[in-house]
Coordinates of C-alpha atoms and ligand atoms in Angstrom, one line a residue:
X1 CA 0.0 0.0 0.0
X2 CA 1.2 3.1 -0.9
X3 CA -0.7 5.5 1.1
X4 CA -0.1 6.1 5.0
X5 CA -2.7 6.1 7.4
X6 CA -2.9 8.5 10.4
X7 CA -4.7 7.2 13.5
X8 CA -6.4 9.4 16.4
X9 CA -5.5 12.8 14.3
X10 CA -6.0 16.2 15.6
X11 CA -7.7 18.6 13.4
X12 CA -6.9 21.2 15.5
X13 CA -4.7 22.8 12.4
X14 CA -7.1 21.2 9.4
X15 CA -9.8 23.5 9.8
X16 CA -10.0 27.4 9.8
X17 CA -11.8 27.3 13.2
X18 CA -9.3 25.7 15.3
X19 CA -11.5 23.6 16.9
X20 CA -10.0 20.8 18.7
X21 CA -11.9 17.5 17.5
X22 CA -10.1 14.6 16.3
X23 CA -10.6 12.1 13.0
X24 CA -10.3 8.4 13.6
X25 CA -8.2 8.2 10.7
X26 CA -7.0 10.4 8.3
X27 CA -4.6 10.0 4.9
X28 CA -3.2 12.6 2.8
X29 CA -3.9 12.2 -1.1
X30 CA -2.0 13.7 -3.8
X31 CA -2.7 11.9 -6.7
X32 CA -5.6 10.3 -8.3
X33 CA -4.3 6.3 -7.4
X34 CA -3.8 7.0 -4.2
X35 CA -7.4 9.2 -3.6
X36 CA -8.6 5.1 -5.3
X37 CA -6.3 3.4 -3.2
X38 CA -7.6 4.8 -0.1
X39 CA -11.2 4.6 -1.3
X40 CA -10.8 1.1 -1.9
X41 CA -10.0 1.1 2.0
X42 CA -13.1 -0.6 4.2
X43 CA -13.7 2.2 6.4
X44 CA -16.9 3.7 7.0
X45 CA -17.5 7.0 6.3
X46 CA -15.1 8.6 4.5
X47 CA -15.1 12.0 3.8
X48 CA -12.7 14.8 1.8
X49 CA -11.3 17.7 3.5
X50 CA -9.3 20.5 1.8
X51 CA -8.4 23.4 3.9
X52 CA -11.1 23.2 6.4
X53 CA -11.9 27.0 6.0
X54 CA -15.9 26.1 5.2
X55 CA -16.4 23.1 8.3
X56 CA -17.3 23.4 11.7
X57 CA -16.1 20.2 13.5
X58 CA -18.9 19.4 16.7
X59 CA -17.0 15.8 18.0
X60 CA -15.2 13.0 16.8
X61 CA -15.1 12.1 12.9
X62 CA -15.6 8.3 13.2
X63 CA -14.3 7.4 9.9
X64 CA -11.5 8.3 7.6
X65 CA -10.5 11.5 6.3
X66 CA -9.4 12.1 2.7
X67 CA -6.9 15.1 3.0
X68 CA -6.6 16.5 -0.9
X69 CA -3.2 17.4 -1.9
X70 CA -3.4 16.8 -5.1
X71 CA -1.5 19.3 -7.1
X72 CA -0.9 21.2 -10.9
X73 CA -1.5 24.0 -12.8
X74 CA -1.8 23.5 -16.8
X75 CA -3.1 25.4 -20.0
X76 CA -5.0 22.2 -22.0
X77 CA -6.6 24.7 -24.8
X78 CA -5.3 27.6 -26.1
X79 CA -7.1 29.8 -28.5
X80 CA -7.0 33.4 -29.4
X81 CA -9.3 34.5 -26.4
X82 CA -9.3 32.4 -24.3
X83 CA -7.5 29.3 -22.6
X84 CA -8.8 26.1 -20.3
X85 CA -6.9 25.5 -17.5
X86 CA -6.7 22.3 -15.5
X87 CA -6.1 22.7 -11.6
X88 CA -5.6 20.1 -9.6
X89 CA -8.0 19.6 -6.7
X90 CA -5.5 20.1 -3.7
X91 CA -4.0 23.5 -5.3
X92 CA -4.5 26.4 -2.6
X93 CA -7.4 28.7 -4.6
X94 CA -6.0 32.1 -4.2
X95 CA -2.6 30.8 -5.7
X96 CA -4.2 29.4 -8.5
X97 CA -5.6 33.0 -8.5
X98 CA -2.5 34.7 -8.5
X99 CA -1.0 32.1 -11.4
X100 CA -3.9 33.3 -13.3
X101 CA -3.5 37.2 -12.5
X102 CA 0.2 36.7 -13.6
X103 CA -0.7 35.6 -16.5
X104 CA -2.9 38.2 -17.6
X105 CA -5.8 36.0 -17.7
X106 CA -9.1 37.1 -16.4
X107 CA -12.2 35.6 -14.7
X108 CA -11.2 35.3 -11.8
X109 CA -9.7 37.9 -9.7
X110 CA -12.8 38.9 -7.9
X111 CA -12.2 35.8 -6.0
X112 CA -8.8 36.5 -4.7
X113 CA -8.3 35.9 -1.0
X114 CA -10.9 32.9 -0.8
X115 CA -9.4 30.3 1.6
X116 CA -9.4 26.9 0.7
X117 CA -8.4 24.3 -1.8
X118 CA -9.4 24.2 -5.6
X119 CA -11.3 21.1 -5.2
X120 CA -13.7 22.6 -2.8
X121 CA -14.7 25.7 -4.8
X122 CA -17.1 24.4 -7.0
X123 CA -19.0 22.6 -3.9
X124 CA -20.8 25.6 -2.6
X125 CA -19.9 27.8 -5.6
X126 CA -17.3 29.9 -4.0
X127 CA -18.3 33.5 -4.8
X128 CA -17.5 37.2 -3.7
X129 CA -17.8 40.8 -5.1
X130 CA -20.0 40.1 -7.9
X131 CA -18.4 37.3 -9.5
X132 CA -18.9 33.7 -8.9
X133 CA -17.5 30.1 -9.4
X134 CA -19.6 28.9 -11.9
X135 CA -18.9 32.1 -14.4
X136 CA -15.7 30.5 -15.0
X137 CA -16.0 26.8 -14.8
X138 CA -16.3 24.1 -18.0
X139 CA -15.8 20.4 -15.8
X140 CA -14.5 18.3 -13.1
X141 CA -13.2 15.0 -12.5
X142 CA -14.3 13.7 -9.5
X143 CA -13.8 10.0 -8.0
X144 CA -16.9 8.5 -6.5
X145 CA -16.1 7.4 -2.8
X146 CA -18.1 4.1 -2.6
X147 CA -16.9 2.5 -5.9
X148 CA -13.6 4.6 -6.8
X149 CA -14.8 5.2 -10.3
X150 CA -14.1 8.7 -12.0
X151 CA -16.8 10.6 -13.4
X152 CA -16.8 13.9 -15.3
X153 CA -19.4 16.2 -14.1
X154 CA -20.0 18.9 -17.1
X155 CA -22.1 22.4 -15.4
X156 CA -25.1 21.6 -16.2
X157 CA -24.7 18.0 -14.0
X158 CA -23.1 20.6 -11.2
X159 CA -26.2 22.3 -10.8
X160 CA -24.6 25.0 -9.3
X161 CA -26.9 28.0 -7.1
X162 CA -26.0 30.4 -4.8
X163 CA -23.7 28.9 -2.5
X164 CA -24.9 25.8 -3.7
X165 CA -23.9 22.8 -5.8
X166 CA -25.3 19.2 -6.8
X167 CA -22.3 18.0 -4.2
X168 CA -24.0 20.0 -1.6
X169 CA -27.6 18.6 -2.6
X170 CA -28.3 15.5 -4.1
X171 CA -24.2 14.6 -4.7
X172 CA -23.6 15.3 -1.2
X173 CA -20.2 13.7 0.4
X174 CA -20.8 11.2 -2.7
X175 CA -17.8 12.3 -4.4
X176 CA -13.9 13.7 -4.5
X177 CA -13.3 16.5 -6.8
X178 CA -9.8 15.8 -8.0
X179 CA -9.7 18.0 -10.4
X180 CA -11.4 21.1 -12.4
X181 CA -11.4 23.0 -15.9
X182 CA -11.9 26.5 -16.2
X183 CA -12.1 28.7 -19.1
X184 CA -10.2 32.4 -18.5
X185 CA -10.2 35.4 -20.9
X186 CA -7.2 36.2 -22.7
X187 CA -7.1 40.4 -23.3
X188 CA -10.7 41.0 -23.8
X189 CA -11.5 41.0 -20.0
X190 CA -15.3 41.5 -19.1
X191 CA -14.6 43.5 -15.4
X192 CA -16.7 43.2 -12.6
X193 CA -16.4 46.5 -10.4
X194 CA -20.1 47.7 -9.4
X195 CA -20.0 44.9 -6.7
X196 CA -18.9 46.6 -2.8
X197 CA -16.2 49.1 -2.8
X198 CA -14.2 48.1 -5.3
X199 CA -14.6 50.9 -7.5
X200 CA -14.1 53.1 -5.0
X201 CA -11.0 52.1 -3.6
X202 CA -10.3 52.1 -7.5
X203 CA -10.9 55.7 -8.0
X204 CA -9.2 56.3 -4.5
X205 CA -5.9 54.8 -6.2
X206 CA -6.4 56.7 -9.3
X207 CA -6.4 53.7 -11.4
X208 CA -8.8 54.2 -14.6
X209 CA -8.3 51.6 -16.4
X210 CA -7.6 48.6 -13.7
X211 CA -5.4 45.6 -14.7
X212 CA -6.8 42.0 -13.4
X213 CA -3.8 42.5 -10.7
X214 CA -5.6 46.1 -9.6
X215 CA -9.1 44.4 -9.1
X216 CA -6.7 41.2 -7.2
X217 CA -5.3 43.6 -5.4
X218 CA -8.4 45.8 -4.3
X219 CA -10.6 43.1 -3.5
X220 CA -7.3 41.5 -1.0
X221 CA -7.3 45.1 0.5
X222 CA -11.2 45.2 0.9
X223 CA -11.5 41.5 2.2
X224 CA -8.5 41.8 4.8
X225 CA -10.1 45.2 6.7
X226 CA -13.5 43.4 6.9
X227 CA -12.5 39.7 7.8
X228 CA -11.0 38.5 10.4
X229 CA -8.0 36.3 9.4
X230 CA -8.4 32.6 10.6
X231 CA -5.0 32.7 12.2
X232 CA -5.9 35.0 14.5
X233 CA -9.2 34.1 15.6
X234 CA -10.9 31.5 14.7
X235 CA -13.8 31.7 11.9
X236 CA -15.0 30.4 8.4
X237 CA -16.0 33.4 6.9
X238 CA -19.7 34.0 6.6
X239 CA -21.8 31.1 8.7
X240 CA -25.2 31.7 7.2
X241 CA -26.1 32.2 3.5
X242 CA -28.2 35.3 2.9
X243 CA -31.4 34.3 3.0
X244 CA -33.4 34.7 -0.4
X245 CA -37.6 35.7 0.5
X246 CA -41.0 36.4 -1.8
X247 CA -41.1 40.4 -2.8
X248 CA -43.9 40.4 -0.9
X249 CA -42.4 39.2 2.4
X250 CA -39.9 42.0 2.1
X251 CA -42.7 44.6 1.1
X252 CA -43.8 43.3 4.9
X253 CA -41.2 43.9 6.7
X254 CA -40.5 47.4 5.0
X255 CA -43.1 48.6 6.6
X256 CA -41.8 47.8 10.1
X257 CA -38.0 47.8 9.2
X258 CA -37.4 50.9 6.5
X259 CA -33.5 50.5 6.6
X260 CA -34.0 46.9 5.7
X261 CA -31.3 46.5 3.0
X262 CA -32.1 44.1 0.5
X263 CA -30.5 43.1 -3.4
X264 CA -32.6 41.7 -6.0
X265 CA -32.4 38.4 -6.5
X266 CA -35.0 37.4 -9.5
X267 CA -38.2 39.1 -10.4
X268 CA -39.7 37.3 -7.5
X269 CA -37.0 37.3 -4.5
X270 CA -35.4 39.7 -2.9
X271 CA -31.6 38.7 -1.0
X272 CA -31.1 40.1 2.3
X273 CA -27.8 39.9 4.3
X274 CA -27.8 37.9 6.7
X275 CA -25.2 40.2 8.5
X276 CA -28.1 42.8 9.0
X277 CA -30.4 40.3 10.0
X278 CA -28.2 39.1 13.2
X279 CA -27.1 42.5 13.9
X280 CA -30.3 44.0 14.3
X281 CA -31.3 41.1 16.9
X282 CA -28.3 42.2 18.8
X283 CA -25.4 39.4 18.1
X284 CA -22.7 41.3 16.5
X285 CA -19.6 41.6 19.3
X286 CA -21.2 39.0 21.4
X287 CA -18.9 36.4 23.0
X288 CA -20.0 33.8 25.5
X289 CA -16.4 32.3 27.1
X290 CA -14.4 31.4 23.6
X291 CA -17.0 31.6 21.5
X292 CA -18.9 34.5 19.9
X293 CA -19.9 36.8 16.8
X294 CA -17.2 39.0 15.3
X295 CA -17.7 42.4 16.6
X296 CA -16.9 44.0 12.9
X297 CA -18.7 41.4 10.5
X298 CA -21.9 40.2 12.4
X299 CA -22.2 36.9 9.6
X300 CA -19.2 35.7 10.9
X301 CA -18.9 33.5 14.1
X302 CA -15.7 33.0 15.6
X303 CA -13.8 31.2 18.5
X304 CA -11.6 32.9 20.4
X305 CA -9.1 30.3 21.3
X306 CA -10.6 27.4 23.1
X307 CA -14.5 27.4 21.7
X308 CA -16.0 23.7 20.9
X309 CA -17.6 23.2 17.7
X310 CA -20.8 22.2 19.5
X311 CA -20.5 25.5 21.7
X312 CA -20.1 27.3 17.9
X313 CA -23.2 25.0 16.6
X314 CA -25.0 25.7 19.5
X315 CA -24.4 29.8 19.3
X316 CA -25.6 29.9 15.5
X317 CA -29.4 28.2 16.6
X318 CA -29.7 30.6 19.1
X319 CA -28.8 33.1 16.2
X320 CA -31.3 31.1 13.7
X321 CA -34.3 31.1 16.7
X322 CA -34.0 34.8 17.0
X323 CA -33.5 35.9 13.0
X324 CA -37.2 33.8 12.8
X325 CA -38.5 34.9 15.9
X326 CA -38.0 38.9 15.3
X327 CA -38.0 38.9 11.2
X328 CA -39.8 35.3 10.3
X329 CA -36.8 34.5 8.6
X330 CA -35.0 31.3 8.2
X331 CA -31.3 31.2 8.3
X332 CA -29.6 28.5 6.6
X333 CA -25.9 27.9 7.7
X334 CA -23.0 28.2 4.7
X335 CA -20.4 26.2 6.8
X336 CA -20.8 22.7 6.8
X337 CA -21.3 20.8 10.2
X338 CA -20.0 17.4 11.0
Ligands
FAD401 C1 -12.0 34.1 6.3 C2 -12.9 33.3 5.3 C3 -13.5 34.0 4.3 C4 -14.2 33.3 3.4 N1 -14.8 33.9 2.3 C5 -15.5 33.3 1.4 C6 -16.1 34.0 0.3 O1 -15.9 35.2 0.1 N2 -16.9 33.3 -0.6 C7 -17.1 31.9 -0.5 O2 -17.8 31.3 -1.3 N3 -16.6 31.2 0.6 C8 -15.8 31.9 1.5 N4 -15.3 31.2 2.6 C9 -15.5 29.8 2.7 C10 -14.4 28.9 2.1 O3 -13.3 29.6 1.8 C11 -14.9 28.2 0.8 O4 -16.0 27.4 1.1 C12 -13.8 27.2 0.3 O5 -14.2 26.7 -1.0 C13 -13.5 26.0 1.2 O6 -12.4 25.3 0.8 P1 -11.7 24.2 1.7 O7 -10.7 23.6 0.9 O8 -11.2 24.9 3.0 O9 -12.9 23.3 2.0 P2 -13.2 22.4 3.3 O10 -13.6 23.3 4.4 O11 -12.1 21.5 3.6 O12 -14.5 21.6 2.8 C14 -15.7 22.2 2.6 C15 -16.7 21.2 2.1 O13 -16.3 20.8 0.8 C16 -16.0 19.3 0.8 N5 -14.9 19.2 0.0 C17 -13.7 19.8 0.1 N6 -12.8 19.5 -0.8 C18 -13.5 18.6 -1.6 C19 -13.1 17.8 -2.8 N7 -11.9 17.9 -3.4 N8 -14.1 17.0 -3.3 C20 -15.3 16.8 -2.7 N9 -15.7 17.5 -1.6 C21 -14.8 18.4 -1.1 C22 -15.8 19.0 2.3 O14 -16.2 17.6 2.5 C23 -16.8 19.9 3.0 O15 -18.1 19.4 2.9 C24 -14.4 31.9 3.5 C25 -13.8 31.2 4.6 C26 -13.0 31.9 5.5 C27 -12.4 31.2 6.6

């Protein structure tokens, strides 16, 4: 066998929250054989984990953990204006963005900054200042974890939503992404600058006419002075989605809550943020021993140093009861908890 299994494994430093659970057993993969070889291993369940920047740990994993590692970065088409890339599943995300920003090619510099692995980002859809996943993405390879065949998934068999994705729906834990093609722009970039303040900060650098490493470079400054980094304190970015309701639940609640901000969502919905949701029941800043709500960025739940996942669990359904009890609203958590 060529892969090496790791028994009683902290997690401690596999996921973004720094909570201190512990896997059974756990084997780092780097190349498609050995994601087979160690599907082919009778352990029940398995499961893959890339950075662990989107998973909330709440006790033991009793099964084996599939660590992706596998790496690669390479150009398999390349016309006149545009180019496929292949990334390999285990490939940190915001390199692959900075390979891609290097390179002058564009679709995908509005994601700079996103933690996590390649493989992950088309199971929720990764997205942020106006752009998302899906705008870029052609296929995947993924290996299916109870027969260790590979199967290419084309979009439309992704079924990819906000924050959402077959593999987070009818797919879910089913498969191993190992790896994905996108399609980037060569010189005719279409931007994407309305979204936040990125055209501010734009305007305040004087740039005109940004280059993909401007926007990189903005949205990095943007997304460091609003987030807290995971080093520091303990988070996975936003915990809830932002909920999407009927046009004429949000006429409602207009009438009792004028500031309500909202964006449209279809000619039905309406998409509110969640963050204004939980801040207006009061959660933002709170902390309860090591666990709390970030006192600048109320969608984002954090542990200060020692916090349980089931403390952090806990905290976001007392945050879900009181988003329906005050707005009739349900919250539907982002992070996925195991
Ligand atoms: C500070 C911070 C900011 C963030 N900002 C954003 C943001 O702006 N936009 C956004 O969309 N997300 C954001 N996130 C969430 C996170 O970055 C993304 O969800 C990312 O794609 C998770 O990657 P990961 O490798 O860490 O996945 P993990 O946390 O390891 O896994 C997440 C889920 O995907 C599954 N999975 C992981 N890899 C694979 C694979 N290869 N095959 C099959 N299943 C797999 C896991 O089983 C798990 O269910 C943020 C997180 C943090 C900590």
């Amino acid at each position: 066998m060529s892969v090496q299994m790791h028994q009683n494994v902290s997690l401690r430093d596999l996921n973004s929250f720094g909570i201190r659970a512990k896997a059974d057993h756990l084997i780092y993969v780097d190349t498609l054989e050995k994601m087979q070889e160690a599907i082919a291993i009778e352990l029940a369940p398995k499961m893959v984990l890339g950075s662990g920047s989107n998973v909330l740990f709440t006790k033991t994993y009793r099964g084996l953990i599939l660590n992706n590692q596998i790496a690669g970065i390479s150009i398999v088409e390349d016309k006149s204006t545009y180019v496929k890339v292949q990334v390999g599943g285990g490939v940190n995300w915001h390199s692959f963005v900075q390979w891609a920003v290097a390179r002058d090619l564009g679709g995908v510099q509005n994601l700079a900054l996103i933690p996590g692995t390649v493989g992950a980002a088309p199971i929720q859809n990764i997205g942020a200042y106006g752009v998302e996943f899906d705008s870029v993405f052609v296929s995947l390879e993924a290996v299916d974890l109870s027969t260790g065949e590979v199967r290419v998934f084309t979009k439309r068999d992704c079924a990819f939503t906000y924050r959402s994705s077959i593999f987070k729906t009818d797919r879910k834990g089913q498969y191993a992404v190992v790896n994905i093609t996108l399609r980037l722009s060569k010189h005719e970039h279409v931007l994407s600058l309305d979204y936040g303040a990125i055209q501010g900060e734009l305007e305040k650098r004087k740039i005109a006419t940004p280059k993909l490493a401007d926007i990189a470079d903005v949205v990095c400054c943007i997304r460091q002075s609003k987030l807290p980094d995971p080093k520091t304190i303990g988070n996975a970015g936003s915990f809830f989605k932002n909920p999407i309701i009927p046009r004429s639940q949000f006429a409602e609640l207009l009438v009792q809550y004028p500031d309500m901000v909202s964006y449209p969502a279809d000619k039905r919905y309406i998409k509110v943020p969640a963050a204004w949701l939980i801040e207006h029941c009061g959660w933002k800043g709170y902390r309860q021993g090591d666990v709390g709500v970030y006192e600048h960025h109320a969608l984002v739940l954090v542990n200060h140093g020692a916090g349980s996942g089931i403390a952090i669990y806990n905290l976001a359904k007392r945050i879900q009861r009181s988003v329906q009890e005050v707005f009739g609203i349900e919250l539907t958590p982002e992070v996925n908890i195991l």
